[in-house]
């Protein structure tokens, strides 16, 4: 595993775009944050979290912003 950078990133929608996946892979954030725009139903959230973690290659923490 490459060392992660001290930053937490979010995404624009309910799933990752190819650009977001490439950016996360290159930048290696410490973790991710989900906002209301990223949440639809439990299965979708699980898929999004899996995509995020797969993009960085490790079990990165995922935070949820409370509205």
PDB file of C-alpha atoms in Angstrom, residues 1-53:
ATOM      1  CA  UNK A   1       0.000   0.000   0.000  1.00  0.00           C
ATOM      2  CA  UNK A   2       1.202   3.488  -0.807  1.00  0.00           C
ATOM      3  CA  UNK A   3       1.053   5.915   2.061  1.00  0.00           C
ATOM      4  CA  UNK A   4      -2.164   7.932   2.125  1.00  0.00           C
ATOM      5  CA  UNK A   5      -2.312  11.719   2.194  1.00  0.00           C
ATOM      6  CA  UNK A   6      -3.849  13.655   5.059  1.00  0.00           C
ATOM      7  CA  UNK A   7      -7.101  14.568   3.335  1.00  0.00           C
ATOM      8  CA  UNK A   8     -10.694  13.406   3.235  1.00  0.00           C
ATOM      9  CA  UNK A   9     -12.565  13.607  -0.060  1.00  0.00           C
ATOM     10  CA  UNK A  10     -16.195  13.413  -1.131  1.00  0.00           C
ATOM     11  CA  UNK A  11     -17.784  12.691  -4.484  1.00  0.00           C
ATOM     12  CA  UNK A  12     -20.357  14.364  -6.688  1.00  0.00           C
ATOM     13  CA  UNK A  13     -23.173  11.825  -6.783  1.00  0.00           C
ATOM     14  CA  UNK A  14     -24.525   8.376  -5.976  1.00  0.00           C
ATOM     15  CA  UNK A  15     -21.592   6.566  -7.603  1.00  0.00           C
ATOM     16  CA  UNK A  16     -18.049   7.465  -8.599  1.00  0.00           C
ATOM     17  CA  UNK A  17     -17.250   8.918 -11.986  1.00  0.00           C
ATOM     18  CA  UNK A  18     -14.237   7.543 -13.874  1.00  0.00           C
ATOM     19  CA  UNK A  19     -12.499  10.866 -13.185  1.00  0.00           C
ATOM     20  CA  UNK A  20     -13.108  10.584  -9.438  1.00  0.00           C
ATOM     21  CA  UNK A  21     -11.780   7.009  -9.384  1.00  0.00           C
ATOM     22  CA  UNK A  22      -8.611   8.071 -11.203  1.00  0.00           C
ATOM     23  CA  UNK A  23      -8.154  11.102  -8.934  1.00  0.00           C
ATOM     24  CA  UNK A  24      -8.567   9.046  -5.755  1.00  0.00           C
ATOM     25  CA  UNK A  25      -6.122   6.428  -7.014  1.00  0.00           C
ATOM     26  CA  UNK A  26      -3.526   9.108  -7.801  1.00  0.00           C
ATOM     27  CA  UNK A  27      -4.015  11.223  -4.663  1.00  0.00           C
ATOM     28  CA  UNK A  28      -4.543   8.413  -2.104  1.00  0.00           C
ATOM     29  CA  UNK A  29      -6.738  10.268   0.427  1.00  0.00           C
ATOM     30  CA  UNK A  30      -6.785   9.145   4.049  1.00  0.00           C
ATOM     31  CA  UNK A  31     -10.552   8.675   3.854  1.00  0.00           C
ATOM     32  CA  UNK A  32     -13.862   9.758   2.395  1.00  0.00           C
ATOM     33  CA  UNK A  33     -16.973  11.673   3.431  1.00  0.00           C
ATOM     34  CA  UNK A  34     -20.554  11.114   2.317  1.00  0.00           C
ATOM     35  CA  UNK A  35     -23.144  13.886   2.078  1.00  0.00           C
ATOM     36  CA  UNK A  36     -26.896  13.759   1.466  1.00  0.00           C
ATOM     37  CA  UNK A  37     -26.302  13.924  -2.294  1.00  0.00           C
ATOM     38  CA  UNK A  38     -24.412  10.613  -2.036  1.00  0.00           C
ATOM     39  CA  UNK A  39     -27.102   8.647  -0.204  1.00  0.00           C
ATOM     40  CA  UNK A  40     -30.105   6.868  -1.674  1.00  0.00           C
ATOM     41  CA  UNK A  41     -30.595   3.408  -0.119  1.00  0.00           C
ATOM     42  CA  UNK A  42     -28.483   0.933   1.884  1.00  0.00           C
ATOM     43  CA  UNK A  43     -27.349  -1.157  -1.104  1.00  0.00           C
ATOM     44  CA  UNK A  44     -26.294   1.955  -3.023  1.00  0.00           C
ATOM     45  CA  UNK A  45     -24.291   3.238  -0.042  1.00  0.00           C
ATOM     46  CA  UNK A  46     -22.533  -0.116   0.338  1.00  0.00           C
ATOM     47  CA  UNK A  47     -21.653  -0.066  -3.362  1.00  0.00           C
ATOM     48  CA  UNK A  48     -20.357   3.496  -3.216  1.00  0.00           C
ATOM     49  CA  UNK A  49     -18.199   2.771  -0.169  1.00  0.00           C
ATOM     50  CA  UNK A  50     -16.817  -0.330  -1.897  1.00  0.00           C
ATOM     51  CA  UNK A  51     -15.986   1.753  -5.001  1.00  0.00           C
ATOM     52  CA  UNK A  52     -14.234   4.368  -2.871  1.00  0.00           C
ATOM     53  CA  UNK A  53     -12.166   1.823  -0.974  1.00  0.00           C
TER      54      UNK A  53
END
